[in-house]
Amino acid sequence: MQPQLLVSDRLDLVPLRADQAREMADVLSDPALHTFVGGSPNTPEALRARYERLVAGSPDPAATWWNWVLRLRESGRLVGTVQATVTEEGRLAEIAWVVGTPWQGRGLATEAARTLVDGLREQGVRMVVAHIHPEHHASAAVAAAVGLAPTGEEQDGEVRWRLAPAT
């Protein structure tokens, strides 16, 4: 199954395509976005190659990769991404989000993450998990706003946050 368009009040969550890499390279160009996740901004060419791999899908048949870019409807600009790796026969999704620096502080990450979680639940996902660096307070605030809670478990230096199973 491929990701479908998801819509929130201000955003269209558009399924990722490789040809979005040039615009997204600009959105993700601030080195500060890599403070907690490591690495550095990709060139448009490197990001296109990454997007081509993501769109091709997971090499693990037990995992499905769903990726979206965030289009701010008022301007038509791409402003970030959300992603989900869905496993356990569609019952578990590990999610992540990023919003470009110029668009931060406007609630867009929370809106996108909430829309993502709602869309995953509609697809039958029961458990949603995010891994957040313990010092990344903005990301922790997004997770809490969409109903995730820290578990006390750590993986690779990040805290595992979990949304309770849907009933």
PDB file of C-alpha atoms in Angstrom:
ATOM      1  CA  MET A   1       0.000   0.000   0.000  1.00  0.00           C
ATOM      2  CA  GLN A   2       1.252   3.477  -0.870  1.00  0.00           C
ATOM      3  CA  PRO A   3       0.783   6.557   1.315  1.00  0.00           C
ATOM      4  CA  GLN A   4      -2.256   8.642   0.478  1.00  0.00           C
ATOM      5  CA  LEU A   5      -2.744  12.401   0.563  1.00  0.00           C
ATOM      6  CA  LEU A   6      -3.591  13.546   4.084  1.00  0.00           C
ATOM      7  CA  VAL A   7      -5.117  16.962   4.771  1.00  0.00           C
ATOM      8  CA  SER A   8      -5.127  19.139   7.893  1.00  0.00           C
ATOM      9  CA  ASP A   9      -6.316  22.684   8.508  1.00  0.00           C
ATOM     10  CA  ARG A  10      -3.229  24.329   7.000  1.00  0.00           C
ATOM     11  CA  LEU A  11      -1.242  21.497   5.458  1.00  0.00           C
ATOM     12  CA  ASP A  12      -1.425  18.952   2.699  1.00  0.00           C
ATOM     13  CA  LEU A  13       0.658  15.890   3.531  1.00  0.00           C
ATOM     14  CA  VAL A  14       1.671  14.888   0.015  1.00  0.00           C
ATOM     15  CA  PRO A  15       3.208  11.471  -0.694  1.00  0.00           C
ATOM     16  CA  LEU A  16       6.941  11.825  -1.233  1.00  0.00           C
ATOM     17  CA  ARG A  17       8.329  11.901  -4.788  1.00  0.00           C
ATOM     18  CA  ALA A  18      11.956  12.120  -5.871  1.00  0.00           C
ATOM     19  CA  ASP A  19      11.296  15.286  -7.863  1.00  0.00           C
ATOM     20  CA  GLN A  20      10.524  17.148  -4.616  1.00  0.00           C
ATOM     21  CA  ALA A  21      14.181  16.866  -3.555  1.00  0.00           C
ATOM     22  CA  ARG A  22      15.360  20.216  -4.938  1.00  0.00           C
ATOM     23  CA  GLU A  23      12.766  22.228  -3.018  1.00  0.00           C
ATOM     24  CA  MET A  24      13.170  20.058   0.095  1.00  0.00           C
ATOM     25  CA  ALA A  25      16.961  20.507   0.066  1.00  0.00           C
ATOM     26  CA  ASP A  26      16.323  24.216   0.604  1.00  0.00           C
ATOM     27  CA  VAL A  27      13.726  23.529   3.334  1.00  0.00           C
ATOM     28  CA  LEU A  28      16.144  21.215   5.171  1.00  0.00           C
ATOM     29  CA  SER A  29      19.300  23.287   4.588  1.00  0.00           C
ATOM     30  CA  ASP A  30      19.732  24.626   8.131  1.00  0.00           C
ATOM     31  CA  PRO A  31      22.484  22.647   9.924  1.00  0.00           C
ATOM     32  CA  ALA A  32      20.598  23.242  13.191  1.00  0.00           C
ATOM     33  CA  LEU A  33      18.000  20.702  12.024  1.00  0.00           C
ATOM     34  CA  HIS A  34      20.680  18.023  12.477  1.00  0.00           C
ATOM     35  CA  THR A  35      21.621  18.938  16.053  1.00  0.00           C
ATOM     36  CA  PHE A  36      19.820  15.959  17.584  1.00  0.00           C
ATOM     37  CA  VAL A  37      19.770  13.483  14.684  1.00  0.00           C
ATOM     38  CA  GLY A  38      23.302  13.928  13.388  1.00  0.00           C
ATOM     39  CA  GLY A  39      24.596  14.366   9.881  1.00  0.00           C
ATOM     40  CA  SER A  40      24.396  17.498   7.819  1.00  0.00           C
ATOM     41  CA  PRO A  41      22.100  18.942   5.153  1.00  0.00           C
ATOM     42  CA  ASN A  42      21.983  17.006   1.883  1.00  0.00           C
ATOM     43  CA  THR A  43      22.640  18.481  -1.520  1.00  0.00           C
ATOM     44  CA  PRO A  44      19.650  18.352  -3.859  1.00  0.00           C
ATOM     45  CA  GLU A  45      21.309  15.450  -5.716  1.00  0.00           C
ATOM     46  CA  ALA A  46      21.972  13.456  -2.547  1.00  0.00           C
ATOM     47  CA  LEU A  47      18.454  14.134  -1.292  1.00  0.00           C
ATOM     48  CA  ARG A  48      17.000  13.011  -4.625  1.00  0.00           C
ATOM     49  CA  ALA A  49      18.932   9.731  -4.378  1.00  0.00           C
ATOM     50  CA  ARG A  50      17.648   9.279  -0.813  1.00  0.00           C
ATOM     51  CA  TYR A  51      14.083  10.003  -1.884  1.00  0.00           C
ATOM     52  CA  GLU A  52      14.384   7.518  -4.753  1.00  0.00           C
ATOM     53  CA  ARG A  53      15.377   4.834  -2.203  1.00  0.00           C
ATOM     54  CA  LEU A  54      12.536   5.783   0.123  1.00  0.00           C
ATOM     55  CA  VAL A  55       9.939   5.789  -2.652  1.00  0.00           C
ATOM     56  CA  ALA A  56      11.187   2.381  -3.852  1.00  0.00           C
ATOM     57  CA  GLY A  57      10.262   0.996  -0.439  1.00  0.00           C
ATOM     58  CA  SER A  58      11.853  -0.945   2.336  1.00  0.00           C
ATOM     59  CA  PRO A  59      14.081  -3.868   1.388  1.00  0.00           C
ATOM     60  CA  ASP A  60      12.574  -5.655   4.405  1.00  0.00           C
ATOM     61  CA  PRO A  61       9.270  -7.239   3.355  1.00  0.00           C
ATOM     62  CA  ALA A  62       8.053  -6.969   6.967  1.00  0.00           C
ATOM     63  CA  ALA A  63       8.364  -3.146   6.929  1.00  0.00           C
ATOM     64  CA  THR A  64       6.562  -0.530   4.876  1.00  0.00           C
ATOM     65  CA  TRP A  65       7.938   2.983   4.466  1.00  0.00           C
ATOM     66  CA  TRP A  66       5.444   5.814   4.157  1.00  0.00           C
ATOM     67  CA  ASN A  67       6.815   9.325   3.592  1.00  0.00           C
ATOM     68  CA  TRP A  68       5.136  12.660   3.002  1.00  0.00           C
ATOM     69  CA  VAL A  69       6.227  16.229   2.376  1.00  0.00           C
ATOM     70  CA  LEU A  70       4.310  19.004   4.084  1.00  0.00           C
ATOM     71  CA  ARG A  71       2.844  21.616   1.753  1.00  0.00           C
ATOM     72  CA  LEU A  72       1.676  24.786   3.474  1.00  0.00           C
ATOM     73  CA  ARG A  73      -1.560  25.498   1.659  1.00  0.00           C
ATOM     74  CA  GLU A  74      -1.488  29.319   2.069  1.00  0.00           C
ATOM     75  CA  SER A  75       1.815  29.657   0.201  1.00  0.00           C
ATOM     76  CA  GLY A  76       2.077  26.393  -1.738  1.00  0.00           C
ATOM     77  CA  ARG A  77       5.597  25.934  -0.267  1.00  0.00           C
ATOM     78  CA  LEU A  78       6.999  22.695   1.032  1.00  0.00           C
ATOM     79  CA  VAL A  79       7.911  23.186   4.708  1.00  0.00           C
ATOM     80  CA  GLY A  80       8.881  19.767   6.098  1.00  0.00           C
ATOM     81  CA  THR A  81       8.290  16.025   6.164  1.00  0.00           C
ATOM     82  CA  VAL A  82       6.642  13.278   8.174  1.00  0.00           C
ATOM     83  CA  GLN A  83       7.349   9.587   7.892  1.00  0.00           C
ATOM     84  CA  ALA A  84       6.198   6.265   9.244  1.00  0.00           C
ATOM     85  CA  THR A  85       7.795   2.841   9.192  1.00  0.00           C
ATOM     86  CA  VAL A  86       4.951   0.378   9.555  1.00  0.00           C
ATOM     87  CA  THR A  87       5.687  -3.133  10.853  1.00  0.00           C
ATOM     88  CA  GLU A  88       4.105  -6.039  12.693  1.00  0.00           C
ATOM     89  CA  GLU A  89       1.635  -6.640   9.884  1.00  0.00           C
ATOM     90  CA  GLY A  90       0.504  -3.017   9.956  1.00  0.00           C
ATOM     91  CA  ARG A  91      -0.070  -2.819  13.689  1.00  0.00           C
ATOM     92  CA  LEU A  92       2.978  -0.712  14.706  1.00  0.00           C
ATOM     93  CA  ALA A  93       4.251   2.544  13.211  1.00  0.00           C
ATOM     94  CA  GLU A  94       7.443   4.355  14.145  1.00  0.00           C
ATOM     95  CA  ILE A  95       7.022   7.988  13.175  1.00  0.00           C
ATOM     96  CA  ALA A  96       9.177  11.082  12.750  1.00  0.00           C
ATOM     97  CA  TRP A  97       8.689  14.687  11.667  1.00  0.00           C
ATOM     98  CA  VAL A  98      10.740  17.712  10.720  1.00  0.00           C
ATOM     99  CA  VAL A  99       9.724  21.255   9.861  1.00  0.00           C
ATOM    100  CA  GLY A 100      12.168  23.663   8.252  1.00  0.00           C
ATOM    101  CA  THR A 101      13.547  26.363  10.519  1.00  0.00           C
ATOM    102  CA  PRO A 102      11.677  29.324   8.922  1.00  0.00           C
ATOM    103  CA  TRP A 103       8.316  27.626   9.634  1.00  0.00           C
ATOM    104  CA  GLN A 104       8.977  26.452  13.186  1.00  0.00           C
ATOM    105  CA  GLY A 105       7.071  27.834  16.153  1.00  0.00           C
ATOM    106  CA  ARG A 106       3.741  27.943  14.314  1.00  0.00           C
ATOM    107  CA  GLY A 107       2.337  24.580  15.409  1.00  0.00           C
ATOM    108  CA  LEU A 108       2.914  22.999  12.001  1.00  0.00           C
ATOM    109  CA  ALA A 109       4.862  20.006  13.348  1.00  0.00           C
ATOM    110  CA  THR A 110       2.089  19.238  15.831  1.00  0.00           C
ATOM    111  CA  GLU A 111      -0.569  19.618  13.146  1.00  0.00           C
ATOM    112  CA  ALA A 112       1.354  17.359  10.770  1.00  0.00           C
ATOM    113  CA  ALA A 113       2.102  14.718  13.426  1.00  0.00           C
ATOM    114  CA  ARG A 114      -1.531  14.670  14.572  1.00  0.00           C
ATOM    115  CA  THR A 115      -2.720  14.281  10.973  1.00  0.00           C
ATOM    116  CA  LEU A 116      -0.194  11.488  10.450  1.00  0.00           C
ATOM    117  CA  VAL A 117      -1.272   9.630  13.605  1.00  0.00           C
ATOM    118  CA  ASP A 118      -4.953   9.984  12.680  1.00  0.00           C
ATOM    119  CA  GLY A 119      -4.235   8.707   9.159  1.00  0.00           C
ATOM    120  CA  LEU A 120      -2.276   5.740  10.496  1.00  0.00           C
ATOM    121  CA  ARG A 121      -5.084   4.862  12.895  1.00  0.00           C
ATOM    122  CA  GLU A 122      -7.542   4.940   9.981  1.00  0.00           C
ATOM    123  CA  GLN A 123      -5.256   2.399   8.237  1.00  0.00           C
ATOM    124  CA  GLY A 124      -5.492   0.063  11.238  1.00  0.00           C
ATOM    125  CA  VAL A 125      -2.245   0.931  13.018  1.00  0.00           C
ATOM    126  CA  ARG A 126      -2.717   0.280  16.729  1.00  0.00           C
ATOM    127  CA  MET A 127       0.613   1.347  18.265  1.00  0.00           C
ATOM    128  CA  VAL A 128       2.521   4.529  17.372  1.00  0.00           C
ATOM    129  CA  VAL A 129       6.089   5.110  18.553  1.00  0.00           C
ATOM    130  CA  ALA A 130       8.586   7.965  18.174  1.00  0.00           C
ATOM    131  CA  HIS A 131      12.235   8.164  19.261  1.00  0.00           C
ATOM    132  CA  ILE A 132      13.225  11.586  20.586  1.00  0.00           C
ATOM    133  CA  HIS A 133      16.556  12.885  21.869  1.00  0.00           C
ATOM    134  CA  PRO A 134      16.149  13.710  25.573  1.00  0.00           C
ATOM    135  CA  GLU A 135      17.280  17.313  25.008  1.00  0.00           C
ATOM    136  CA  HIS A 136      15.023  17.944  22.002  1.00  0.00           C
ATOM    137  CA  HIS A 137      12.308  19.753  23.929  1.00  0.00           C
ATOM    138  CA  ALA A 138      10.421  21.005  20.861  1.00  0.00           C
ATOM    139  CA  SER A 139      10.061  17.483  19.480  1.00  0.00           C
ATOM    140  CA  ALA A 140       9.027  16.175  22.894  1.00  0.00           C
ATOM    141  CA  ALA A 141       6.332  18.871  22.997  1.00  0.00           C
ATOM    142  CA  VAL A 142       5.031  17.744  19.606  1.00  0.00           C
ATOM    143  CA  ALA A 143       4.938  14.118  20.754  1.00  0.00           C
ATOM    144  CA  ALA A 144       3.077  15.030  23.940  1.00  0.00           C
ATOM    145  CA  ALA A 145       0.604  17.210  22.029  1.00  0.00           C
ATOM    146  CA  VAL A 146      -0.413  14.285  19.824  1.00  0.00           C
ATOM    147  CA  GLY A 147      -0.820  11.924  22.766  1.00  0.00           C
ATOM    148  CA  LEU A 148       2.507  10.116  22.943  1.00  0.00           C
ATOM    149  CA  ALA A 149       4.170   9.633  26.338  1.00  0.00           C
ATOM    150  CA  PRO A 150       7.785   8.795  27.213  1.00  0.00           C
ATOM    151  CA  THR A 151       8.265   5.159  28.167  1.00  0.00           C
ATOM    152  CA  GLY A 152      11.580   5.398  29.992  1.00  0.00           C
ATOM    153  CA  GLU A 153      13.078   3.060  27.372  1.00  0.00           C
ATOM    154  CA  GLU A 154      16.060   4.303  25.367  1.00  0.00           C
ATOM    155  CA  GLN A 155      17.430   3.317  21.978  1.00  0.00           C
ATOM    156  CA  ASP A 156      20.602   4.829  20.536  1.00  0.00           C
ATOM    157  CA  GLY A 157      20.463   7.661  23.065  1.00  0.00           C
ATOM    158  CA  GLU A 158      16.861   8.573  22.288  1.00  0.00           C
ATOM    159  CA  VAL A 159      13.793   8.138  24.484  1.00  0.00           C
ATOM    160  CA  ARG A 160      11.043   5.911  23.141  1.00  0.00           C
ATOM    161  CA  TRP A 161       7.661   7.651  23.216  1.00  0.00           C
ATOM    162  CA  ARG A 162       4.484   5.610  22.724  1.00  0.00           C
ATOM    163  CA  LEU A 163       0.833   6.265  21.989  1.00  0.00           C
ATOM    164  CA  ALA A 164      -1.443   3.830  23.758  1.00  0.00           C
ATOM    165  CA  PRO A 165      -3.090   1.212  21.556  1.00  0.00           C
ATOM    166  CA  ALA A 166      -6.411   2.144  19.978  1.00  0.00           C
ATOM    167  CA  THR A 167      -9.304   0.357  21.589  1.00  0.00           C
TER     168      THR A 167
END
